[in-house]
mmCIF file of C-alpha atoms in Angstrom:
data_model
loop_
_atom_site.group_PDB
_atom_site.id
_atom_site.type_symbol
_atom_site.label_atom_id
_atom_site.label_comp_id
_atom_site.label_asym_id
_atom_site.label_seq_id
_atom_site.Cartn_x
_atom_site.Cartn_y
_atom_site.Cartn_z
ATOM 1 C CA VAL A 729 8.830 4.439 -26.315
ATOM 2 C CA ALA A 730 8.883 6.186 -29.694
ATOM 3 C CA LEU A 731 11.229 8.891 -28.424
ATOM 4 C CA GLY A 732 13.414 6.327 -26.701
ATOM 5 C CA ARG A 733 13.756 4.285 -29.870
ATOM 6 C CA GLU A 734 14.404 7.347 -32.039
ATOM 7 C CA HIS A 735 17.159 8.764 -29.854
ATOM 8 C CA GLY A 736 18.530 5.596 -28.289
ATOM 9 C CA PHE A 737 17.535 6.622 -24.756
ATOM 10 C CA GLY A 738 18.228 3.341 -22.965
ATOM 11 C CA GLU A 739 17.025 4.437 -19.539
ATOM 12 C CA ILE A 740 13.707 5.713 -20.896
ATOM 13 C CA LEU A 741 13.178 2.466 -22.784
ATOM 14 C CA ALA A 742 14.110 0.498 -19.658
ATOM 15 C CA GLU A 743 11.568 2.370 -17.533
ATOM 16 C CA ALA A 744 8.838 2.006 -20.161
ATOM 17 C CA GLY A 745 9.543 -1.705 -20.621
ATOM 18 C CA GLN A 746 9.319 -2.312 -16.892
ATOM 19 C CA HIS A 747 5.949 -0.562 -16.687
ATOM 20 C CA MET A 748 4.754 -2.755 -19.562
ATOM 21 C CA SER A 749 5.765 -5.951 -17.728
ATOM 22 C CA LEU A 750 4.884 -5.164 -14.134
ATOM 23 C CA ALA A 751 5.689 -8.368 -12.267
ATOM 24 C CA PRO A 752 6.199 -12.115 -12.750
ATOM 25 C CA GLY A 753 2.967 -13.872 -13.690
ATOM 26 C CA PHE A 754 1.106 -10.591 -14.164
ATOM 27 C CA MET A 755 -0.329 -9.517 -17.504
ATOM 28 C CA THR A 756 2.126 -7.713 -19.808
ATOM 29 C CA LEU A 757 1.314 -5.142 -22.453
ATOM 30 C CA LYS A 758 1.745 -5.862 -26.141
ATOM 31 C CA GLY A 759 5.273 -5.101 -27.305
ATOM 32 C CA ALA A 760 6.867 -5.301 -23.839
ATOM 33 C CA ARG A 761 9.568 -7.754 -24.924
ATOM 34 C CA SER A 762 10.554 -5.601 -27.906
ATOM 35 C CA VAL A 763 10.886 -2.508 -25.717
ATOM 36 C CA LEU A 764 12.931 -4.349 -23.089
ATOM 37 C CA GLU A 765 15.250 -5.767 -25.749
ATOM 38 C CA ALA A 766 15.688 -2.291 -27.259
ATOM 39 C CA ALA A 767 16.614 -0.997 -23.804
ATOM 40 C CA ASP A 768 19.124 -3.789 -23.296
ATOM 41 C CA HIS A 769 20.722 -2.906 -26.632
ATOM 42 C CA ALA A 770 20.807 0.857 -25.949
ATOM 43 C CA LEU A 771 22.073 0.831 -22.357
ATOM 44 C CA PRO A 772 25.863 1.158 -21.919
ATOM 45 C CA PRO A 773 27.611 -1.842 -20.314
ATOM 46 C CA ASP A 774 28.489 0.096 -17.156
ATOM 47 C CA ASN A 775 24.898 1.180 -16.430
ATOM 48 C CA LEU A 776 24.357 -1.792 -14.165
ATOM 49 C CA VAL A 777 21.091 -0.937 -12.390
ATOM 50 C CA PRO A 778 18.734 -0.542 -15.369
ATOM 51 C CA ARG A 779 20.479 -3.356 -17.239
ATOM 52 C CA SER A 780 19.913 -5.772 -14.352
ATOM 53 C CA GLN A 781 16.267 -4.710 -14.058
ATOM 54 C CA VAL A 782 15.657 -5.095 -17.799
ATOM 55 C CA LEU A 783 17.094 -8.630 -17.738
ATOM 56 C CA ALA A 784 14.843 -9.582 -14.804
ATOM 57 C CA HIS A 785 11.757 -8.324 -16.630
ATOM 58 C CA LEU A 786 12.820 -10.119 -19.811
ATOM 59 C CA ALA A 787 13.040 -13.360 -17.820
ATOM 60 C CA TRP A 788 9.326 -13.277 -16.929
ATOM 61 C CA THR A 789 8.202 -11.958 -20.323
ATOM 62 C CA ALA A 790 7.021 -14.259 -23.129
ATOM 63 C CA PRO A 791 8.427 -16.106 -24.962
ATOM 64 C CA HIS A 792 11.444 -16.322 -22.619
ATOM 65 C CA CYS A 793 9.297 -17.454 -19.674
ATOM 66 C CA PHE A 794 8.353 -20.650 -21.562
ATOM 67 C CA ASP A 795 11.935 -21.977 -21.430
ATOM 68 C CA ALA A 796 13.636 -22.817 -18.129
ATOM 69 C CA ASP A 797 17.167 -22.586 -19.573
ATOM 70 C CA VAL A 798 16.535 -19.117 -21.003
ATOM 71 C CA THR A 799 14.916 -17.778 -17.828
ATOM 72 C CA GLY A 800 17.666 -19.270 -15.681
ATOM 73 C CA ALA A 801 20.367 -17.532 -17.707
ATOM 74 C CA LEU A 802 18.538 -14.171 -17.681
ATOM 75 C CA VAL A 803 17.900 -14.292 -13.926
ATOM 76 C CA ALA A 804 21.534 -15.236 -13.211
ATOM 77 C CA ARG A 805 22.812 -12.318 -15.314
ATOM 78 C CA SER A 806 20.318 -9.950 -13.697
ATOM 79 C CA GLU A 807 21.322 -10.917 -10.164
ATOM 80 C CA ALA A 808 25.038 -10.712 -10.960
ATOM 81 C CA LEU A 809 24.700 -7.173 -12.343
ATOM 82 C CA ALA A 810 22.422 -6.097 -9.485
ATOM 83 C CA ARG A 811 24.815 -7.332 -6.808
ATOM 84 C CA ALA A 812 27.763 -5.738 -8.614
ATOM 85 C CA SER A 813 25.876 -2.416 -8.528
ATOM 86 C CA GLY A 814 25.092 -2.760 -4.824
ATOM 87 C CA ASP A 815 21.736 -1.068 -5.440
ATOM 88 C CA PRO A 816 19.015 -2.492 -3.130
ATOM 89 C CA ALA A 817 16.191 -1.785 -5.610
ATOM 90 C CA ALA A 818 18.022 -3.568 -8.417
ATOM 91 C CA ILE A 819 18.793 -6.539 -6.160
ATOM 92 C CA ALA A 820 15.126 -6.698 -5.116
ATOM 93 C CA VAL A 821 13.949 -6.791 -8.751
ATOM 94 C CA ALA A 822 16.445 -9.546 -9.587
ATOM 95 C CA LEU A 823 15.284 -11.532 -6.556
ATOM 96 C CA SER A 824 11.641 -10.992 -7.578
ATOM 97 C CA ALA A 825 12.396 -12.853 -10.796
ATOM 98 C CA LYS A 826 14.395 -15.467 -8.917
ATOM 99 C CA ILE A 827 11.621 -16.142 -6.400
ATOM 100 C CA TYR A 828 8.991 -16.528 -9.099
ATOM 101 C CA PHE A 829 10.949 -19.241 -10.866
ATOM 102 C CA ALA A 830 12.116 -20.869 -7.596
ATOM 103 C CA ASN A 831 8.699 -20.868 -5.927
ATOM 104 C CA GLY A 832 7.478 -24.000 -7.681
ATOM 105 C CA PRO A 833 6.728 -27.418 -6.206
ATOM 106 C CA ASP A 834 10.354 -28.574 -5.943
ATOM 107 C CA SER A 835 12.076 -26.236 -3.463
ATOM 108 C CA PRO A 836 9.695 -24.336 -1.132
ATOM 109 C CA GLU A 837 12.418 -23.763 1.456
ATOM 110 C CA VAL A 838 14.623 -21.961 -1.102
ATOM 111 C CA ALA A 839 11.681 -19.794 -2.114
ATOM 112 C CA GLU A 840 10.902 -18.820 1.495
ATOM 113 C CA SER A 841 14.532 -17.828 2.029
ATOM 114 C CA ILE A 842 14.421 -15.525 -0.997
ATOM 115 C CA LEU A 843 11.109 -14.023 0.161
ATOM 116 C CA LYS A 844 12.725 -13.055 3.465
ATOM 117 C CA GLN A 845 15.684 -11.470 1.661
ATOM 118 C CA ILE A 846 13.361 -9.328 -0.443
ATOM 119 C CA GLY A 847 11.306 -8.365 2.604
ATOM 120 C CA LEU A 848 14.459 -7.006 4.258
ATOM 121 C CA LEU A 849 15.408 -5.055 1.142
ATOM 122 C CA TYR A 850 11.961 -3.453 0.864
ATOM 123 C CA GLY A 851 11.463 -2.849 4.600
ATOM 124 C CA ASP A 852 12.472 0.830 4.592
ATOM 125 C CA SER A 853 11.137 1.653 1.118
ATOM 126 C CA PRO A 854 8.440 4.279 0.438
ATOM 127 C CA PRO A 855 4.831 3.006 0.674
ATOM 128 C CA ILE A 856 4.317 2.872 -3.120
ATOM 129 C CA VAL A 857 7.338 0.569 -3.478
ATOM 130 C CA ARG A 858 6.252 -1.610 -0.568
ATOM 131 C CA LEU A 859 2.777 -1.754 -2.094
ATOM 132 C CA HIS A 860 4.112 -3.294 -5.301
ATOM 133 C CA TRP A 861 6.147 -5.866 -3.419
ATOM 134 C CA SER A 862 3.423 -6.616 -0.876
ATOM 135 C CA ALA A 863 1.000 -7.644 -3.629
ATOM 136 C CA GLN A 864 3.527 -10.136 -5.039
ATOM 137 C CA LEU A 865 4.434 -11.441 -1.584
ATOM 138 C CA GLN A 866 0.846 -12.035 -0.463
ATOM 139 C CA PHE A 867 -0.253 -13.619 -3.735
ATOM 140 C CA SER A 868 2.750 -15.959 -3.670
ATOM 141 C CA ARG A 869 2.126 -17.074 -0.085
ATOM 142 C CA ILE A 870 -1.541 -17.815 -0.797
ATOM 143 C CA VAL A 871 -0.625 -19.856 -3.882
ATOM 144 C CA THR A 872 2.027 -21.782 -1.932
ATOM 145 C CA ALA A 873 -0.465 -22.585 0.845
ATOM 146 C CA LEU A 874 -3.103 -23.694 -1.683
ATOM 147 C CA ARG A 875 -0.581 -25.927 -3.408
ATOM 148 C CA SER A 876 0.143 -27.796 -0.175
ATOM 149 C CA GLY A 877 -3.569 -28.113 0.643
ATOM 150 C CA ASN A 878 -3.097 -26.447 4.027
ATOM 151 C CA ALA A 879 -6.337 -24.543 4.748
ATOM 152 C CA GLY A 880 -4.895 -22.960 7.902
ATOM 153 C CA ASP A 881 -1.950 -21.482 6.017
ATOM 154 C CA VAL A 882 -4.321 -20.205 3.315
ATOM 155 C CA ASN A 883 -6.414 -18.408 5.934
ATOM 156 C CA THR A 884 -3.311 -16.935 7.589
ATOM 157 C CA ALA A 885 -1.969 -15.722 4.248
ATOM 158 C CA ILE A 886 -5.290 -14.037 3.413
ATOM 159 C CA GLN A 887 -5.379 -12.363 6.846
ATOM 160 C CA ASP A 888 -1.807 -11.095 6.337
ATOM 161 C CA PHE A 889 -2.878 -9.801 2.937
ATOM 162 C CA GLY A 890 -5.674 -7.824 4.614
ATOM 163 C CA ALA A 891 -3.304 -6.363 7.193
ATOM 164 C CA ALA A 892 -0.932 -5.181 4.456
ATOM 165 C CA ALA A 893 -3.808 -3.679 2.451
ATOM 166 C CA ARG A 894 -5.095 -1.758 5.484
ATOM 167 C CA GLU A 895 -1.623 -0.507 6.408
ATOM 168 C CA LEU A 896 -0.910 0.802 2.913
ATOM 169 C CA LYS A 897 -4.457 2.157 2.424
ATOM 170 C CA HIS A 898 -4.482 1.314 -1.262
ATOM 171 C CA PRO A 899 -7.882 0.692 -2.945
ATOM 172 C CA GLU A 900 -6.628 -1.838 -5.474
ATOM 173 C CA LEU A 901 -4.791 -3.898 -2.862
ATOM 174 C CA GLU A 902 -7.893 -3.782 -0.650
ATOM 175 C CA TRP A 903 -9.973 -4.968 -3.614
ATOM 176 C CA HIS A 904 -7.627 -7.895 -4.206
ATOM 177 C CA HIS A 905 -7.806 -8.852 -0.530
ATOM 178 C CA ARG A 906 -11.596 -8.810 -0.677
ATOM 179 C CA ARG A 907 -11.488 -10.942 -3.811
ATOM 180 C CA ALA A 908 -9.074 -13.406 -2.134
ATOM 181 C CA GLY A 909 -11.711 -14.017 0.535
ATOM 182 C CA ILE A 910 -14.449 -14.603 -2.056
ATOM 183 C CA VAL A 911 -12.289 -16.962 -4.105
ATOM 184 C CA ASP A 912 -11.407 -18.825 -0.905
ATOM 185 C CA ARG A 913 -15.147 -19.429 -0.403
ATOM 186 C CA MET A 914 -15.303 -20.770 -3.966
ATOM 187 C CA ASN A 915 -12.354 -23.066 -3.282
ATOM 188 C CA ARG A 916 -14.158 -24.432 -0.193
ATOM 189 C CA GLY A 917 -17.416 -24.934 -2.090
ATOM 190 C CA GLU A 918 -19.354 -22.310 -0.112
ATOM 191 C CA PHE A 919 -21.483 -20.913 -2.950
ATOM 192 C CA ASN A 920 -24.443 -19.507 -0.995
ATOM 193 C CA GLY A 921 -24.774 -15.820 -1.945
ATOM 194 C CA LEU A 922 -21.479 -15.951 -3.779
ATOM 195 C CA ALA A 923 -22.715 -14.836 -7.216
ATOM 196 C CA SER A 924 -24.131 -11.639 -5.734
ATOM 197 C CA ASP A 925 -20.931 -10.927 -3.800
ATOM 198 C CA LEU A 926 -18.843 -11.591 -6.896
ATOM 199 C CA ARG A 927 -20.978 -9.217 -8.951
ATOM 200 C CA ASP A 928 -20.575 -6.458 -6.311
ATOM 201 C CA LEU A 929 -16.824 -7.067 -6.234
ATOM 202 C CA HIS A 930 -16.527 -6.817 -10.003
ATOM 203 C CA ASP A 931 -18.668 -3.671 -10.095
ATOM 204 C CA ARG A 932 -16.124 -2.109 -7.743
ATOM 205 C CA GLY A 933 -13.320 -3.384 -9.976
ATOM 206 C CA GLU A 934 -14.888 -1.586 -12.946
ATOM 207 C CA GLU A 935 -14.863 1.639 -10.933
ATOM 208 C CA LEU A 936 -11.172 1.270 -10.098
ATOM 209 C CA HIS A 937 -10.144 0.710 -13.759
ATOM 210 C CA PHE A 938 -7.120 -1.307 -12.696
ATOM 211 C CA PHE A 939 -4.769 -3.300 -14.874
ATOM 212 C CA SER A 940 -5.907 -6.775 -16.013
ATOM 213 C CA PHE A 941 -9.390 -6.504 -14.442
ATOM 214 C CA HIS A 942 -11.192 -8.047 -17.420
ATOM 215 C CA GLY A 943 -8.994 -11.142 -17.318
ATOM 216 C CA VAL A 944 -9.610 -11.584 -13.590
ATOM 217 C CA ARG A 945 -13.355 -11.218 -14.065
ATOM 218 C CA ALA A 946 -13.402 -13.817 -16.851
ATOM 219 C CA VAL A 947 -11.604 -16.376 -14.685
ATOM 220 C CA ASP A 948 -13.907 -15.862 -11.706
ATOM 221 C CA TRP A 949 -17.164 -16.187 -13.635
ATOM 222 C CA VAL A 950 -16.151 -19.170 -15.766
ATOM 223 C CA VAL A 951 -14.911 -21.061 -12.691
ATOM 224 C CA LEU A 952 -18.156 -20.235 -10.863
ATOM 225 C CA LEU A 953 -20.220 -21.432 -13.811
ATOM 226 C CA ARG A 954 -18.167 -24.609 -14.069
ATOM 227 C CA ASP A 955 -18.728 -25.427 -10.414
ATOM 228 C CA THR A 956 -22.390 -24.368 -10.051
ATOM 229 C CA GLU A 957 -25.619 -23.847 -11.932
ATOM 230 C CA PRO A 958 -25.863 -21.043 -14.547
ATOM 231 C CA VAL A 959 -25.737 -17.572 -13.051
ATOM 232 C CA PRO A 960 -28.318 -14.943 -14.084
ATOM 233 C CA ALA A 961 -27.075 -11.718 -15.689
ATOM 234 C CA PHE A 962 -23.747 -13.276 -16.643
ATOM 235 C CA PRO A 963 -21.255 -10.502 -17.538
ATOM 236 C CA PRO A 964 -19.369 -10.421 -20.879
ATOM 237 C CA ILE A 965 -16.049 -12.266 -20.610
ATOM 238 C CA GLU A 966 -14.860 -12.823 -24.174
ATOM 239 C CA SER A 967 -12.172 -10.121 -23.974
ATOM 240 C CA GLY A 968 -10.595 -11.888 -21.001
ATOM 241 C CA LEU A 969 -10.128 -15.145 -22.935
ATOM 242 C CA VAL A 970 -8.290 -13.783 -25.979
ATOM 243 C CA LEU A 971 -4.729 -15.107 -26.216
ATOM 244 C CA GLN A 972 -2.082 -12.369 -26.118
ATOM 245 C CA GLU A 973 1.535 -12.434 -27.239
ATOM 246 C CA GLY A 974 2.595 -11.519 -23.703
ATOM 247 C CA ASP A 975 0.773 -14.383 -21.958
ATOM 248 C CA CYS A 976 3.059 -16.320 -19.620
ATOM 249 C CA PRO A 977 2.624 -20.126 -19.419
ATOM 250 C CA TYR A 978 -0.071 -20.204 -16.744
ATOM 251 C CA ARG A 979 -2.084 -17.395 -18.373
ATOM 252 C CA TRP A 980 -1.885 -19.113 -21.745
ATOM 253 C CA ALA A 981 -2.865 -22.480 -20.264
ATOM 254 C CA ARG A 982 -5.712 -21.123 -18.127
ATOM 255 C CA LYS A 983 -7.166 -19.216 -21.082
ATOM 256 C CA LEU A 984 -7.150 -22.437 -23.111
ATOM 257 C CA ARG A 985 -8.926 -24.275 -20.311
ATOM 258 C CA LEU A 986 -11.514 -21.515 -19.892
ATOM 259 C CA THR A 987 -12.044 -21.583 -23.659
ATOM 260 C CA VAL A 988 -12.840 -25.292 -23.369
ATOM 261 C CA ASP A 989 -15.137 -24.576 -20.409
ATOM 262 C CA VAL A 990 -17.229 -22.148 -22.473
ATOM 263 C CA GLY A 991 -17.481 -24.632 -25.357
ATOM 264 C CA ALA A 992 -14.973 -23.240 -27.874
ATOM 265 C CA LEU A 993 -13.077 -26.518 -28.209
ATOM 266 C CA ASP A 994 -11.804 -25.958 -31.757
ATOM 267 C CA THR A 995 -10.146 -22.698 -30.707
ATOM 268 C CA ALA A 996 -8.459 -24.361 -27.735
ATOM 269 C CA ARG A 997 -7.369 -27.375 -29.797
ATOM 270 C CA ALA A 998 -5.759 -25.181 -32.467
ATOM 271 C CA ALA A 999 -3.816 -23.199 -29.835
ATOM 272 C CA LEU A 1000 -2.654 -26.374 -28.076
ATOM 273 C CA GLU A 1001 -1.423 -27.907 -31.331
ATOM 274 C CA GLU A 1002 0.822 -24.890 -31.893
ATOM 275 C CA ARG A 1003 3.042 -26.168 -29.074
ATOM 276 C CA ALA A 1004 4.578 -29.591 -29.585
ATOM 277 C CA PRO A 1005 4.309 -31.921 -26.564
ATOM 278 C CA GLY A 1006 8.092 -31.970 -26.209
ATOM 279 C CA THR A 1007 8.217 -28.228 -25.543
ATOM 280 C CA LEU A 1008 6.290 -28.720 -22.296
ATOM 281 C CA GLU A 1009 9.386 -30.317 -20.754
ATOM 282 C CA ARG A 1010 11.177 -26.972 -21.051
ATOM 283 C CA LEU A 1011 8.636 -25.038 -18.973
ATOM 284 C CA PRO A 1012 10.132 -23.459 -15.831
ATOM 285 C CA HIS A 1013 8.973 -25.015 -12.557
ATOM 286 C CA ASP A 1014 7.686 -21.627 -11.398
ATOM 287 C CA ARG A 1015 5.074 -20.661 -8.813
ATOM 288 C CA ASP A 1016 2.203 -21.437 -11.217
ATOM 289 C CA TYR A 1017 3.739 -24.542 -12.816
ATOM 290 C CA LEU A 1018 1.341 -27.194 -11.501
ATOM 291 C CA ALA A 1019 -1.716 -25.181 -12.472
ATOM 292 C CA THR A 1020 -0.252 -24.675 -15.952
ATOM 293 C CA LEU A 1021 0.093 -28.439 -16.399
ATOM 294 C CA VAL A 1022 -3.359 -29.160 -14.962
ATOM 295 C CA HIS A 1023 -5.051 -26.650 -17.276
ATOM 296 C CA LEU A 1024 -3.273 -28.193 -20.247
ATOM 297 C CA ALA A 1025 -4.289 -31.664 -19.065
ATOM 298 C CA VAL A 1026 -7.957 -30.640 -19.251
ATOM 299 C CA VAL A 1027 -7.441 -29.204 -22.738
ATOM 300 C CA SER A 1028 -5.477 -32.201 -24.031
ATOM 301 C CA ILE A 1029 -8.183 -34.612 -22.857
ATOM 302 C CA ALA A 1030 -10.961 -32.493 -24.375
ATOM 303 C CA ALA A 1031 -9.010 -32.161 -27.626
ATOM 304 C CA ALA A 1032 -8.167 -35.913 -27.649
ATOM 305 C CA SER A 1033 -4.446 -35.184 -28.027
ATOM 306 C CA GLN A 1034 -2.837 -38.384 -26.788
ATOM 307 C CA GLU A 1035 0.685 -37.007 -27.295
ATOM 308 C CA HIS A 1036 0.068 -33.978 -25.083
ATOM 309 C CA ALA A 1037 -1.761 -36.119 -22.508
ATOM 310 C CA ALA A 1038 1.151 -38.566 -22.255
ATOM 311 C CA ALA A 1039 3.684 -35.748 -21.880
ATOM 312 C CA LEU A 1040 1.600 -34.067 -19.194
ATOM 313 C CA TYR A 1041 1.102 -37.305 -17.271
ATOM 314 C CA ALA A 1042 4.881 -37.758 -17.051
ATOM 315 C CA LEU A 1043 5.407 -34.160 -15.906
ATOM 316 C CA LEU A 1044 2.670 -34.276 -13.254
ATOM 317 C CA ALA A 1045 3.493 -37.742 -11.876
ATOM 318 C CA PRO A 1046 6.041 -36.562 -9.237
ATOM 319 C CA TYR A 1047 3.481 -34.199 -7.675
ATOM 320 C CA SER A 1048 0.516 -36.435 -6.915
ATOM 321 C CA HIS A 1049 0.563 -35.276 -3.266
ATOM 322 C CA LEU A 1050 0.053 -31.601 -4.148
ATOM 323 C CA TYR A 1051 -2.744 -29.349 -5.419
ATOM 324 C CA ALA A 1052 -2.930 -27.079 -8.466
ATOM 325 C CA ALA A 1053 -3.197 -23.327 -7.873
ATOM 326 C CA ASP A 1054 -1.958 -20.194 -9.590
ATOM 327 C CA LEU A 1055 -1.968 -16.415 -9.358
ATOM 328 C CA SER A 1056 -5.746 -16.341 -9.907
ATOM 329 C CA LEU A 1057 -5.962 -17.907 -6.382
ATOM 330 C CA HIS A 1058 -8.404 -20.529 -7.658
ATOM 331 C CA CYS A 1059 -7.478 -24.026 -6.477
ATOM 332 C CA ASP A 1060 -8.245 -26.480 -9.277
ATOM 333 C CA GLY A 1061 -8.030 -29.615 -7.161
ATOM 334 C CA SER A 1062 -5.524 -32.350 -6.453
ATOM 335 C CA VAL A 1063 -2.857 -33.291 -8.955
ATOM 336 C CA ALA A 1064 -3.790 -36.921 -8.247
ATOM 337 C CA HIS A 1065 -7.253 -36.293 -9.687
ATOM 338 C CA PHE A 1066 -5.826 -34.987 -12.952
ATOM 339 C CA LEU A 1067 -3.337 -37.842 -13.138
ATOM 340 C CA GLY A 1068 -6.352 -40.146 -12.916
ATOM 341 C CA THR A 1069 -8.205 -38.372 -15.717
ATOM 342 C CA LEU A 1070 -5.085 -38.388 -17.892
ATOM 343 C CA ALA A 1071 -4.504 -42.095 -17.223
ATOM 344 C CA ARG A 1072 -8.108 -42.864 -18.154
ATOM 345 C CA SER A 1073 -7.810 -40.891 -21.400
ATOM 346 C CA LEU A 1074 -4.627 -42.800 -22.221
ATOM 347 C CA GLY A 1075 -6.236 -46.188 -21.512
ATOM 348 C CA ARG A 1076 -3.987 -46.828 -18.516
ATOM 349 C CA THR A 1077 -6.703 -48.345 -16.352
ATOM 350 C CA ARG A 1078 -4.324 -49.742 -13.715
ATOM 351 C CA GLU A 1079 -2.919 -46.271 -13.072
#
């Protein structure tokens, strides 16, 4: 990055920025947006492939990913440049951004169509490229199934995840498949022996040293503690709850909720108050949108913020028939339940 900035090497900055912001909804490294913007500035107008890829990554990088109008414009520009280049890899990256923001609760059929397009583009790619896409594909299909409350589709998606992991023989993907099965047990309330299995899973995660492990571990243990009795030998999780400048909406919201769950209400309240209730209307309706709103609903009720609670009630109201889930694969329950808790906090007893 330093060399790229010093000499104006746009392609080097573009590659670095993409590594710092791996995929939509995933954790990004500090400074990713700045590097991507430097790449966009340094790249010549006719270098279509890296320019299109940089714009796609900018779309899912904070703070852009908090504003639907901004992300929409970036994704449209990215796809236009990618298609003008005719490069399959560039088109696939642009569609990866497009699917993330289209795969919300409003248009599942559009999202499935885009998923099929990307699958065709990646079909003949080398294993390492297919590995990256397969992780996004399988996570997205599990989240979509959880959101609809269809247990059969969830099970099928997890089985497909396992098949992809075995085919590609990649330890991290195999770890994530194993974790998907454990989290599915949590979602179904099957807690017998689960703490021990979760501890073994996380021990293996420590050995693999993969990206974002500490955040994943924090989510799993806090959710388990919230749903069960205290667990002996509870691992340290504080590092996984620290807000980062690169947090996308669902990561920001889930961290605030987990902060409430562990009793640090003042910290969560202060972070919530930094975003005015009106800004929530601008959030993209992405794959993790409902979970983002549900997490914020819990925080707004705990923090006694009537303004945020009222805004969230209005945003969640059209989705009372769905369930809240996000990239963590934890299902947080029905939207109807959270509408009820919001209504109660607002004094709307009829609702």
